PDB file of C-alpha atoms in Angstrom:
ATOM      1  CA  MET C   1     197.341 282.882 -33.006  1.00  0.00           C
ATOM      2  CA  LYS C   2     197.226 281.439 -29.471  1.00  0.00           C
ATOM      3  CA  LYS C   3     193.477 280.955 -29.784  1.00  0.00           C
ATOM      4  CA  ARG C   4     193.951 279.215 -33.135  1.00  0.00           C
ATOM      5  CA  ILE C   5     196.382 276.773 -31.523  1.00  0.00           C
ATOM      6  CA  ILE C   6     194.036 276.157 -28.597  1.00  0.00           C
ATOM      7  CA  ALA C   7     191.128 275.469 -30.970  1.00  0.00           C
ATOM      8  CA  ALA C   8     193.219 273.079 -33.047  1.00  0.00           C
ATOM      9  CA  VAL C   9     194.432 271.206 -29.938  1.00  0.00           C
ATOM     10  CA  ILE C  10     190.896 270.901 -28.592  1.00  0.00           C
ATOM     11  CA  ALA C  11     189.632 269.703 -31.974  1.00  0.00           C
ATOM     12  CA  GLY C  12     192.379 267.083 -32.053  1.00  0.00           C
ATOM     13  CA  ILE C  13     191.614 265.909 -28.513  1.00  0.00           C
ATOM     14  CA  MET C  14     187.939 265.468 -29.423  1.00  0.00           C
ATOM     15  CA  VAL C  15     188.898 262.741 -31.896  1.00  0.00           C
ATOM     16  CA  LEU C  16     190.310 260.674 -29.021  1.00  0.00           C
ATOM     17  CA  SER C  17     187.292 260.469 -26.715  1.00  0.00           C
ATOM     18  CA  MET C  18     183.643 259.691 -27.184  1.00  0.00           C
ATOM     19  CA  ALA C  19     181.492 258.396 -24.324  1.00  0.00           C
ATOM     20  CA  GLY C  20     178.744 255.931 -25.264  1.00  0.00           C
ATOM     21  CA  CYS C  21     175.893 255.062 -22.937  1.00  0.00           C
ATOM     22  CA  SER C  22     178.330 253.021 -20.818  1.00  0.00           C
ATOM     23  CA  GLY C  23     181.461 255.057 -21.459  1.00  0.00           C
ATOM     24  CA  GLY C  24     182.340 254.163 -25.064  1.00  0.00           C
ATOM     25  CA  SER C  25     184.893 255.983 -27.181  1.00  0.00           C
ATOM     26  CA  ASP C  26     184.237 259.268 -28.977  1.00  0.00           C
ATOM     27  CA  SER C  27     184.682 259.318 -32.718  1.00  0.00           C
ATOM     28  CA  GLY C  28     182.012 261.860 -33.574  1.00  0.00           C
ATOM     29  CA  SER C  29     183.911 265.076 -33.348  1.00  0.00           C
ATOM     30  CA  GLY C  30     187.349 266.347 -34.040  1.00  0.00           C
ATOM     31  CA  GLN C  31     189.757 267.905 -36.452  1.00  0.00           C
ATOM     32  CA  ALA C  32     190.359 266.986 -40.046  1.00  0.00           C
ATOM     33  CA  GLU C  33     193.084 268.640 -42.044  1.00  0.00           C
ATOM     34  CA  THR C  34     193.276 268.461 -45.791  1.00  0.00           C
ATOM     35  CA  SER C  35     196.616 267.758 -47.406  1.00  0.00           C
ATOM     36  CA  GLU C  36     198.702 270.475 -48.990  1.00  0.00           C
ATOM     37  CA  ASP C  37     200.352 270.342 -52.378  1.00  0.00           C
ATOM     38  CA  GLU C  38     203.458 272.152 -53.461  1.00  0.00           C
ATOM     39  CA  SER C  39     201.911 273.070 -56.806  1.00  0.00           C
ATOM     40  CA  SER C  40     199.042 275.466 -57.524  1.00  0.00           C
ATOM     41  CA  GLY C  41     196.539 276.158 -60.243  1.00  0.00           C
ATOM     42  CA  ASP C  42     198.538 279.246 -61.248  1.00  0.00           C
ATOM     43  CA  GLU C  43     201.762 277.319 -61.918  1.00  0.00           C
ATOM     44  CA  ASP C  44     201.467 277.624 -65.677  1.00  0.00           C
ATOM     45  CA  SER C  45     201.407 281.404 -65.419  1.00  0.00           C
ATOM     46  CA  GLY C  46     204.559 281.385 -63.307  1.00  0.00           C
ATOM     47  CA  SER C  47     202.844 282.468 -60.075  1.00  0.00           C
ATOM     48  CA  LYS C  48     202.074 280.419 -56.971  1.00  0.00           C
ATOM     49  CA  ALA C  49     198.990 280.994 -54.826  1.00  0.00           C
ATOM     50  CA  GLU C  50     199.743 281.960 -51.247  1.00  0.00           C
ATOM     51  CA  GLU C  51     199.379 279.112 -48.787  1.00  0.00           C
ATOM     52  CA  THR C  52     196.887 279.694 -46.000  1.00  0.00           C
ATOM     53  CA  GLU C  53     194.707 277.913 -43.442  1.00  0.00           C
ATOM     54  CA  ILE C  54     191.054 278.428 -42.553  1.00  0.00           C
ATOM     55  CA  GLN C  55     189.207 277.314 -39.428  1.00  0.00           C
ATOM     56  CA  VAL C  56     185.763 275.844 -40.149  1.00  0.00           C
ATOM     57  CA  PHE C  57     183.465 275.009 -37.221  1.00  0.00           C
ATOM     58  CA  ILE C  58     180.884 272.394 -38.245  1.00  0.00           C
ATOM     59  CA  ALA C  59     178.035 270.551 -36.524  1.00  0.00           C
ATOM     60  CA  ALA C  60     179.111 266.982 -35.755  1.00  0.00           C
ATOM     61  CA  SER C  61     176.561 265.572 -38.214  1.00  0.00           C
ATOM     62  CA  LEU C  62     178.414 267.343 -41.051  1.00  0.00           C
ATOM     63  CA  ASN C  63     181.797 265.764 -40.388  1.00  0.00           C
ATOM     64  CA  THR C  64     181.767 263.114 -43.127  1.00  0.00           C
ATOM     65  CA  VAL C  65     180.235 265.159 -45.926  1.00  0.00           C
ATOM     66  CA  MET C  66     182.378 268.209 -45.212  1.00  0.00           C
ATOM     67  CA  THR C  67     185.539 266.101 -45.263  1.00  0.00           C
ATOM     68  CA  GLU C  68     184.681 265.024 -48.802  1.00  0.00           C
ATOM     69  CA  LEU C  69     183.838 268.582 -49.815  1.00  0.00           C
ATOM     70  CA  ALA C  70     187.184 269.784 -48.496  1.00  0.00           C
ATOM     71  CA  GLU C  71     188.982 267.103 -50.499  1.00  0.00           C
ATOM     72  CA  ARG C  72     187.161 268.179 -53.649  1.00  0.00           C
ATOM     73  CA  TYR C  73     187.908 271.825 -52.976  1.00  0.00           C
ATOM     74  CA  ASN C  74     191.595 271.073 -52.516  1.00  0.00           C
ATOM     75  CA  GLU C  75     191.777 269.494 -55.954  1.00  0.00           C
ATOM     76  CA  GLU C  76     191.568 273.030 -57.323  1.00  0.00           C
ATOM     77  CA  HIS C  77     192.987 274.854 -54.293  1.00  0.00           C
ATOM     78  CA  PRO C  78     195.812 272.774 -52.799  1.00  0.00           C
ATOM     79  CA  GLU C  79     197.265 275.880 -51.179  1.00  0.00           C
ATOM     80  CA  VAL C  80     194.353 276.079 -48.694  1.00  0.00           C
ATOM     81  CA  THR C  81     194.465 273.935 -45.554  1.00  0.00           C
ATOM     82  CA  ILE C  82     190.967 273.468 -44.151  1.00  0.00           C
ATOM     83  CA  THR C  83     190.875 272.608 -40.451  1.00  0.00           C
ATOM     84  CA  PHE C  84     187.547 271.366 -39.122  1.00  0.00           C
ATOM     85  CA  ASN C  85     186.320 271.606 -35.553  1.00  0.00           C
ATOM     86  CA  ALA C  86     183.312 269.267 -35.322  1.00  0.00           C
ATOM     87  CA  ASP C  87     181.020 269.218 -32.282  1.00  0.00           C
ATOM     88  CA  SER C  88     177.509 270.178 -31.228  1.00  0.00           C
ATOM     89  CA  SER C  89     176.400 273.550 -32.572  1.00  0.00           C
ATOM     90  CA  GLY C  90     175.938 274.859 -29.027  1.00  0.00           C
ATOM     91  CA  THR C  91     179.488 273.938 -28.031  1.00  0.00           C
ATOM     92  CA  LEU C  92     180.906 275.518 -31.187  1.00  0.00           C
ATOM     93  CA  LEU C  93     178.962 278.733 -30.639  1.00  0.00           C
ATOM     94  CA  THR C  94     180.289 278.964 -27.085  1.00  0.00           C
ATOM     95  CA  GLN C  95     183.846 278.529 -28.344  1.00  0.00           C
ATOM     96  CA  ILE C  96     183.393 281.324 -30.883  1.00  0.00           C
ATOM     97  CA  GLN C  97     181.895 283.577 -28.222  1.00  0.00           C
ATOM     98  CA  GLU C  98     184.891 282.837 -25.997  1.00  0.00           C
ATOM     99  CA  GLY C  99     187.264 284.017 -28.719  1.00  0.00           C
ATOM    100  CA  TYR C 100     188.395 280.872 -30.511  1.00  0.00           C
ATOM    101  CA  GLU C 101     189.578 281.732 -34.001  1.00  0.00           C
ATOM    102  CA  CYS C 102     186.983 280.712 -36.586  1.00  0.00           C
ATOM    103  CA  ASP C 103     186.397 281.689 -40.213  1.00  0.00           C
ATOM    104  CA  ILE C 104     183.195 279.782 -41.025  1.00  0.00           C
ATOM    105  CA  PHE C 105     180.405 278.451 -38.788  1.00  0.00           C
ATOM    106  CA  PHE C 106     178.094 275.724 -40.166  1.00  0.00           C
ATOM    107  CA  SER C 107     175.350 275.048 -37.627  1.00  0.00           C
ATOM    108  CA  ALA C 108     172.739 272.302 -37.379  1.00  0.00           C
ATOM    109  CA  ALA C 109     170.090 274.776 -36.212  1.00  0.00           C
ATOM    110  CA  GLN C 110     169.019 278.367 -36.698  1.00  0.00           C
ATOM    111  CA  LYS C 111     169.137 279.241 -32.986  1.00  0.00           C
ATOM    112  CA  GLN C 112     172.921 279.131 -32.730  1.00  0.00           C
ATOM    113  CA  MET C 113     173.288 281.168 -35.914  1.00  0.00           C
ATOM    114  CA  ASP C 114     170.760 283.689 -34.627  1.00  0.00           C
ATOM    115  CA  ASP C 115     172.810 284.052 -31.450  1.00  0.00           C
ATOM    116  CA  LEU C 116     176.024 284.470 -33.450  1.00  0.00           C
ATOM    117  CA  GLU C 117     174.427 287.249 -35.476  1.00  0.00           C
ATOM    118  CA  ALA C 118     172.952 288.935 -32.390  1.00  0.00           C
ATOM    119  CA  ASP C 119     176.420 288.993 -30.824  1.00  0.00           C
ATOM    120  CA  GLY C 120     177.840 290.809 -33.861  1.00  0.00           C
ATOM    121  CA  LEU C 121     180.174 287.909 -34.653  1.00  0.00           C
ATOM    122  CA  MET C 122     178.811 287.172 -38.132  1.00  0.00           C
ATOM    123  CA  VAL C 123     180.111 288.776 -41.311  1.00  0.00           C
ATOM    124  CA  GLU C 124     177.088 290.673 -42.606  1.00  0.00           C
ATOM    125  CA  GLY C 125     175.501 289.311 -45.770  1.00  0.00           C
ATOM    126  CA  THR C 126     177.162 285.873 -45.648  1.00  0.00           C
ATOM    127  CA  ARG C 127     174.423 283.841 -43.942  1.00  0.00           C
ATOM    128  CA  ALA C 128     172.709 281.186 -46.059  1.00  0.00           C
ATOM    129  CA  ASP C 129     170.540 278.093 -45.481  1.00  0.00           C
ATOM    130  CA  VAL C 130     172.288 275.068 -46.999  1.00  0.00           C
ATOM    131  CA  VAL C 131     170.455 271.808 -46.256  1.00  0.00           C
ATOM    132  CA  ASN C 132     167.516 270.289 -44.420  1.00  0.00           C
ATOM    133  CA  ASN C 133     167.665 267.067 -42.415  1.00  0.00           C
ATOM    134  CA  GLN C 134     165.281 264.775 -40.526  1.00  0.00           C
ATOM    135  CA  VAL C 135     165.338 263.241 -37.083  1.00  0.00           C
ATOM    136  CA  VAL C 136     165.214 259.431 -37.057  1.00  0.00           C
ATOM    137  CA  VAL C 137     164.783 256.835 -34.330  1.00  0.00           C
ATOM    138  CA  VAL C 138     167.437 254.130 -34.756  1.00  0.00           C
ATOM    139  CA  THR C 139     168.422 250.788 -33.249  1.00  0.00           C
ATOM    140  CA  ARG C 140     170.940 248.039 -33.942  1.00  0.00           C
ATOM    141  CA  LYS C 141     169.679 245.432 -36.383  1.00  0.00           C
ATOM    142  CA  ASP C 142     170.016 242.716 -33.731  1.00  0.00           C
ATOM    143  CA  SER C 143     168.514 244.683 -30.838  1.00  0.00           C
ATOM    144  CA  GLY C 144     165.105 242.988 -30.783  1.00  0.00           C
ATOM    145  CA  THR C 145     163.564 246.246 -29.564  1.00  0.00           C
ATOM    146  CA  LYS C 146     159.826 246.659 -29.142  1.00  0.00           C
ATOM    147  CA  VAL C 147     160.116 250.336 -30.023  1.00  0.00           C
ATOM    148  CA  THR C 148     158.635 251.381 -33.365  1.00  0.00           C
ATOM    149  CA  GLY C 149     159.068 255.137 -32.989  1.00  0.00           C
ATOM    150  CA  LEU C 150     158.683 258.068 -30.633  1.00  0.00           C
ATOM    151  CA  GLU C 151     155.126 257.092 -29.701  1.00  0.00           C
ATOM    152  CA  ASN C 152     156.285 253.988 -27.782  1.00  0.00           C
ATOM    153  CA  LEU C 153     159.790 255.120 -26.870  1.00  0.00           C
ATOM    154  CA  SER C 154     158.979 254.139 -23.280  1.00  0.00           C
ATOM    155  CA  ASP C 155     159.200 250.469 -24.321  1.00  0.00           C
ATOM    156  CA  ALA C 156     162.979 250.776 -24.671  1.00  0.00           C
ATOM    157  CA  GLN C 157     165.338 249.410 -22.027  1.00  0.00           C
ATOM    158  CA  SER C 158     167.767 252.275 -22.667  1.00  0.00           C
ATOM    159  CA  ILE C 159     167.855 255.391 -24.830  1.00  0.00           C
ATOM    160  CA  ALA C 160     170.690 257.545 -26.139  1.00  0.00           C
ATOM    161  CA  LEU C 161     169.516 261.155 -26.214  1.00  0.00           C
ATOM    162  CA  ALA C 162     171.383 264.373 -26.922  1.00  0.00           C
ATOM    163  CA  GLY C 163     171.116 267.149 -24.375  1.00  0.00           C
ATOM    164  CA  GLY C 164     168.709 270.018 -24.919  1.00  0.00           C
ATOM    165  CA  SER C 165     171.431 272.428 -26.055  1.00  0.00           C
ATOM    166  CA  VAL C 166     172.288 270.061 -28.920  1.00  0.00           C
ATOM    167  CA  PRO C 167     170.030 270.667 -31.932  1.00  0.00           C
ATOM    168  CA  VAL C 168     168.998 267.014 -32.372  1.00  0.00           C
ATOM    169  CA  GLY C 169     168.160 266.892 -28.665  1.00  0.00           C
ATOM    170  CA  ARG C 170     166.034 269.992 -28.985  1.00  0.00           C
ATOM    171  CA  TYR C 171     164.263 268.640 -32.093  1.00  0.00           C
ATOM    172  CA  THR C 172     163.552 265.352 -30.311  1.00  0.00           C
ATOM    173  CA  ARG C 173     162.067 267.185 -27.342  1.00  0.00           C
ATOM    174  CA  GLN C 174     159.926 269.298 -29.679  1.00  0.00           C
ATOM    175  CA  ALA C 175     158.600 266.138 -31.352  1.00  0.00           C
ATOM    176  CA  LEU C 176     157.730 264.638 -27.962  1.00  0.00           C
ATOM    177  CA  ILE C 177     155.896 267.872 -27.095  1.00  0.00           C
ATOM    178  CA  SER C 178     153.990 267.642 -30.389  1.00  0.00           C
ATOM    179  CA  LEU C 179     152.969 264.099 -29.435  1.00  0.00           C
ATOM    180  CA  SER C 180     151.829 265.328 -25.971  1.00  0.00           C
ATOM    181  CA  ILE C 181     154.428 263.099 -24.287  1.00  0.00           C
ATOM    182  CA  LEU C 182     156.201 266.157 -22.910  1.00  0.00           C
ATOM    183  CA  PRO C 183     154.414 269.289 -21.647  1.00  0.00           C
ATOM    184  CA  GLU C 184     154.215 272.459 -23.727  1.00  0.00           C
ATOM    185  CA  THR C 185     156.995 274.980 -23.228  1.00  0.00           C
ATOM    186  CA  ASP C 186     158.390 277.992 -25.050  1.00  0.00           C
ATOM    187  CA  ASP C 187     161.871 276.471 -24.963  1.00  0.00           C
ATOM    188  CA  PRO C 188     162.089 272.707 -25.588  1.00  0.00           C
ATOM    189  CA  ALA C 189     165.846 272.871 -24.955  1.00  0.00           C
ATOM    190  CA  SER C 190     165.131 273.678 -21.305  1.00  0.00           C
ATOM    191  CA  ILE C 191     163.560 270.266 -20.678  1.00  0.00           C
ATOM    192  CA  THR C 192     166.107 268.184 -18.806  1.00  0.00           C
ATOM    193  CA  THR C 193     167.005 264.616 -19.635  1.00  0.00           C
ATOM    194  CA  GLU C 194     165.650 263.622 -16.221  1.00  0.00           C
ATOM    195  CA  ALA C 195     162.280 265.161 -17.113  1.00  0.00           C
ATOM    196  CA  VAL C 196     162.218 263.240 -20.400  1.00  0.00           C
ATOM    197  CA  ALA C 197     162.991 259.988 -18.577  1.00  0.00           C
ATOM    198  CA  GLU C 198     160.198 260.646 -16.079  1.00  0.00           C
ATOM    199  CA  ALA C 199     157.720 261.380 -18.884  1.00  0.00           C
ATOM    200  CA  LEU C 200     158.690 258.062 -20.479  1.00  0.00           C
ATOM    201  CA  GLY C 201     157.977 256.094 -17.310  1.00  0.00           C
ATOM    202  CA  GLY C 202     161.451 256.105 -15.819  1.00  0.00           C
ATOM    203  CA  VAL C 203     163.300 254.586 -18.779  1.00  0.00           C
ATOM    204  CA  GLU C 204     167.113 254.733 -18.593  1.00  0.00           C
ATOM    205  CA  ILE C 205     168.454 257.611 -20.703  1.00  0.00           C
ATOM    206  CA  SER C 206     172.110 258.290 -21.396  1.00  0.00           C
ATOM    207  CA  GLU C 207     172.608 261.954 -22.263  1.00  0.00           C
ATOM    208  CA  GLN C 208     175.152 262.636 -25.022  1.00  0.00           C
ATOM    209  CA  ASP C 209     176.737 265.965 -25.894  1.00  0.00           C
ATOM    210  CA  ASN C 210     176.581 265.645 -29.683  1.00  0.00           C
ATOM    211  CA  VAL C 211     174.682 263.675 -32.292  1.00  0.00           C
ATOM    212  CA  SER C 212     177.643 261.508 -33.327  1.00  0.00           C
ATOM    213  CA  LYS C 213     177.920 260.195 -29.782  1.00  0.00           C
ATOM    214  CA  VAL C 214     174.235 259.245 -29.855  1.00  0.00           C
ATOM    215  CA  LEU C 215     174.795 257.336 -33.081  1.00  0.00           C
ATOM    216  CA  MET C 216     177.817 255.465 -31.764  1.00  0.00           C
ATOM    217  CA  ALA C 217     176.082 254.570 -28.487  1.00  0.00           C
ATOM    218  CA  VAL C 218     173.400 252.781 -30.507  1.00  0.00           C
ATOM    219  CA  ALA C 219     175.748 251.325 -33.133  1.00  0.00           C
ATOM    220  CA  GLU C 220     178.001 249.880 -30.417  1.00  0.00           C
ATOM    221  CA  GLY C 221     174.997 248.410 -28.594  1.00  0.00           C
ATOM    222  CA  SER C 222     175.429 250.489 -25.434  1.00  0.00           C
ATOM    223  CA  CYS C 223     171.878 251.789 -25.824  1.00  0.00           C
ATOM    224  CA  GLU C 224     168.882 250.069 -27.357  1.00  0.00           C
ATOM    225  CA  VAL C 225     167.574 253.070 -29.312  1.00  0.00           C
ATOM    226  CA  GLY C 226     168.451 256.684 -29.967  1.00  0.00           C
ATOM    227  CA  THR C 227     167.441 259.733 -31.966  1.00  0.00           C
ATOM    228  CA  THR C 228     169.854 261.026 -34.560  1.00  0.00           C
ATOM    229  CA  TYR C 229     169.697 262.532 -38.058  1.00  0.00           C
ATOM    230  CA  TYR C 230     168.948 260.646 -41.232  1.00  0.00           C
ATOM    231  CA  SER C 231     172.252 261.851 -42.688  1.00  0.00           C
ATOM    232  CA  ASP C 232     174.134 260.253 -39.782  1.00  0.00           C
ATOM    233  CA  THR C 233     172.978 256.799 -40.854  1.00  0.00           C
ATOM    234  CA  TYR C 234     175.074 257.080 -44.023  1.00  0.00           C
ATOM    235  CA  GLY C 235     177.667 254.304 -43.931  1.00  0.00           C
ATOM    236  CA  HIS C 236     175.853 252.484 -41.105  1.00  0.00           C
ATOM    237  CA  GLU C 237     173.143 250.868 -43.189  1.00  0.00           C
ATOM    238  CA  ASP C 238     174.401 247.346 -42.385  1.00  0.00           C
ATOM    239  CA  GLU C 239     174.449 248.019 -38.627  1.00  0.00           C
ATOM    240  CA  LEU C 240     171.332 250.076 -37.954  1.00  0.00           C
ATOM    241  CA  ASP C 241     167.613 249.952 -38.583  1.00  0.00           C
ATOM    242  CA  ILE C 242     165.629 253.178 -38.892  1.00  0.00           C
ATOM    243  CA  LEU C 243     162.521 252.634 -36.788  1.00  0.00           C
ATOM    244  CA  GLN C 244     160.927 255.982 -37.636  1.00  0.00           C
ATOM    245  CA  THR C 245     161.671 258.979 -39.797  1.00  0.00           C
ATOM    246  CA  VAL C 246     160.125 261.776 -37.751  1.00  0.00           C
ATOM    247  CA  SER C 247     157.991 264.149 -39.809  1.00  0.00           C
ATOM    248  CA  TYR C 248     158.608 267.880 -39.989  1.00  0.00           C
ATOM    249  CA  ASP C 249     155.099 268.303 -38.570  1.00  0.00           C
ATOM    250  CA  LEU C 250     156.514 267.097 -35.253  1.00  0.00           C
ATOM    251  CA  THR C 251     159.980 268.661 -35.244  1.00  0.00           C
ATOM    252  CA  GLY C 252     159.696 271.635 -37.560  1.00  0.00           C
ATOM    253  CA  ASN C 253     162.280 272.058 -40.324  1.00  0.00           C
ATOM    254  CA  VAL C 254     165.837 270.959 -39.485  1.00  0.00           C
ATOM    255  CA  ILE C 255     167.664 273.661 -41.432  1.00  0.00           C
ATOM    256  CA  TYR C 256     171.469 273.975 -41.388  1.00  0.00           C
ATOM    257  CA  PRO C 257     172.673 277.578 -41.882  1.00  0.00           C
ATOM    258  CA  ILE C 258     176.215 278.668 -42.684  1.00  0.00           C
ATOM    259  CA  ALA C 259     177.995 282.019 -42.380  1.00  0.00           C
ATOM    260  CA  ARG C 260     181.417 283.572 -42.185  1.00  0.00           C
ATOM    261  CA  VAL C 261     182.587 284.589 -38.734  1.00  0.00           C
ATOM    262  CA  VAL C 262     184.303 287.861 -37.909  1.00  0.00           C
ATOM    263  CA  ASN C 263     187.982 286.941 -37.579  1.00  0.00           C
ATOM    264  CA  GLU C 264     190.179 289.902 -36.777  1.00  0.00           C
ATOM    265  CA  GLU C 265     193.287 287.699 -36.820  1.00  0.00           C
ATOM    266  CA  ALA C 266     192.814 286.658 -40.462  1.00  0.00           C
ATOM    267  CA  ASP C 267     195.061 288.140 -43.155  1.00  0.00           C
ATOM    268  CA  GLU C 268     193.974 288.823 -46.730  1.00  0.00           C
ATOM    269  CA  ALA C 269     194.811 285.333 -47.996  1.00  0.00           C
ATOM    270  CA  GLN C 270     192.876 283.652 -45.180  1.00  0.00           C
ATOM    271  CA  THR C 271     189.857 285.909 -45.641  1.00  0.00           C
ATOM    272  CA  SER C 272     189.832 285.306 -49.393  1.00  0.00           C
ATOM    273  CA  ALA C 273     190.066 281.538 -48.901  1.00  0.00           C
ATOM    274  CA  ALA C 274     187.178 281.591 -46.409  1.00  0.00           C
ATOM    275  CA  GLU C 275     185.029 283.542 -48.865  1.00  0.00           C
ATOM    276  CA  ASP C 276     185.870 281.138 -51.680  1.00  0.00           C
ATOM    277  CA  PHE C 277     185.272 277.968 -49.661  1.00  0.00           C
ATOM    278  CA  LEU C 278     181.912 279.259 -48.461  1.00  0.00           C
ATOM    279  CA  GLU C 279     180.956 279.903 -52.086  1.00  0.00           C
ATOM    280  CA  PHE C 280     181.985 276.348 -52.944  1.00  0.00           C
ATOM    281  CA  VAL C 281     179.811 274.887 -50.148  1.00  0.00           C
ATOM    282  CA  LEU C 282     176.843 276.722 -51.693  1.00  0.00           C
ATOM    283  CA  SER C 283     177.610 275.522 -55.244  1.00  0.00           C
ATOM    284  CA  ASP C 284     175.708 272.996 -57.361  1.00  0.00           C
ATOM    285  CA  GLU C 285     178.674 270.622 -57.105  1.00  0.00           C
ATOM    286  CA  ALA C 286     178.419 270.659 -53.333  1.00  0.00           C
ATOM    287  CA  LYS C 287     174.644 270.129 -53.463  1.00  0.00           C
ATOM    288  CA  ALA C 288     175.165 266.855 -55.316  1.00  0.00           C
ATOM    289  CA  VAL C 289     177.517 265.700 -52.558  1.00  0.00           C
ATOM    290  CA  PHE C 290     175.063 266.678 -49.805  1.00  0.00           C
ATOM    291  CA  ASP C 291     172.329 264.740 -51.604  1.00  0.00           C
ATOM    292  CA  ALA C 292     174.548 261.652 -51.740  1.00  0.00           C
ATOM    293  CA  TYR C 293     174.995 261.822 -47.961  1.00  0.00           C
ATOM    294  CA  TYR C 294     171.219 261.847 -47.310  1.00  0.00           C
ATOM    295  CA  PHE C 295     170.816 265.595 -46.801  1.00  0.00           C
ATOM    296  CA  ASP C 296     167.913 267.440 -48.427  1.00  0.00           C
ATOM    297  CA  THR C 297     169.121 270.435 -50.453  1.00  0.00           C
ATOM    298  CA  ASN C 298     165.597 271.695 -51.163  1.00  0.00           C
ATOM    299  CA  VAL C 299     165.609 274.452 -48.567  1.00  0.00           C
TER     300      VAL C 299
END
């Protein structure tokens, strides 16, 4: 229970701070709780479903779409409170490994899910690929940038780039390797931000620790360009221009896997709710919502 409280406090704190390229505010990660209702779907039969809460760790780029999915789920299951912890997949994995209570992990990359499974922290048989995404190069509409894509990224005055442990940062580094801008390596995540800057001719790069912070650094004008996901541009169409949609040939597929996490603190009601919510995320209804938020459900 103590770990659940710690995770909830940390998730709440993350809402309050987001650093842009020059120290902007953080609105890309945090905690969202769905509302509870005193009634339940079993009211007509004279029974009331047991109230419970589930902890769902999600990649920062899933924050908006998962909030809507939780609201839809609660229309039929008001007794379930869904608490989101949204951050980079690497940060979330570390928290789970350190013992933070978690029922479901929804990662932006396979690597973190592979590590979760290798550590024996995944409920066997629950892993599934949910959506695909694409890396995009973005800028503010009024930026006047000379950059047209990754090929001439060195023309930027400043770049917002996620660190290598963040999936979008790793995908960006892989694309730059594919373009022969960065040297070949077995682990693109190991390439430091300083090495990227040097390969781009010394351009100023502000390293961000999740994809939402990259987006906000560009949207607020702190950085001229940045690499984020196509889905993250949802709702920012009037602020941002997409300079390039990076092909899968350069990045590889950007698959988001989901799985239940071993939670020894969960009671029967919590476990059942986690199973049911995971099933809902994989449903046709949820696919339509993912599509609306610019995710590709053809995985």
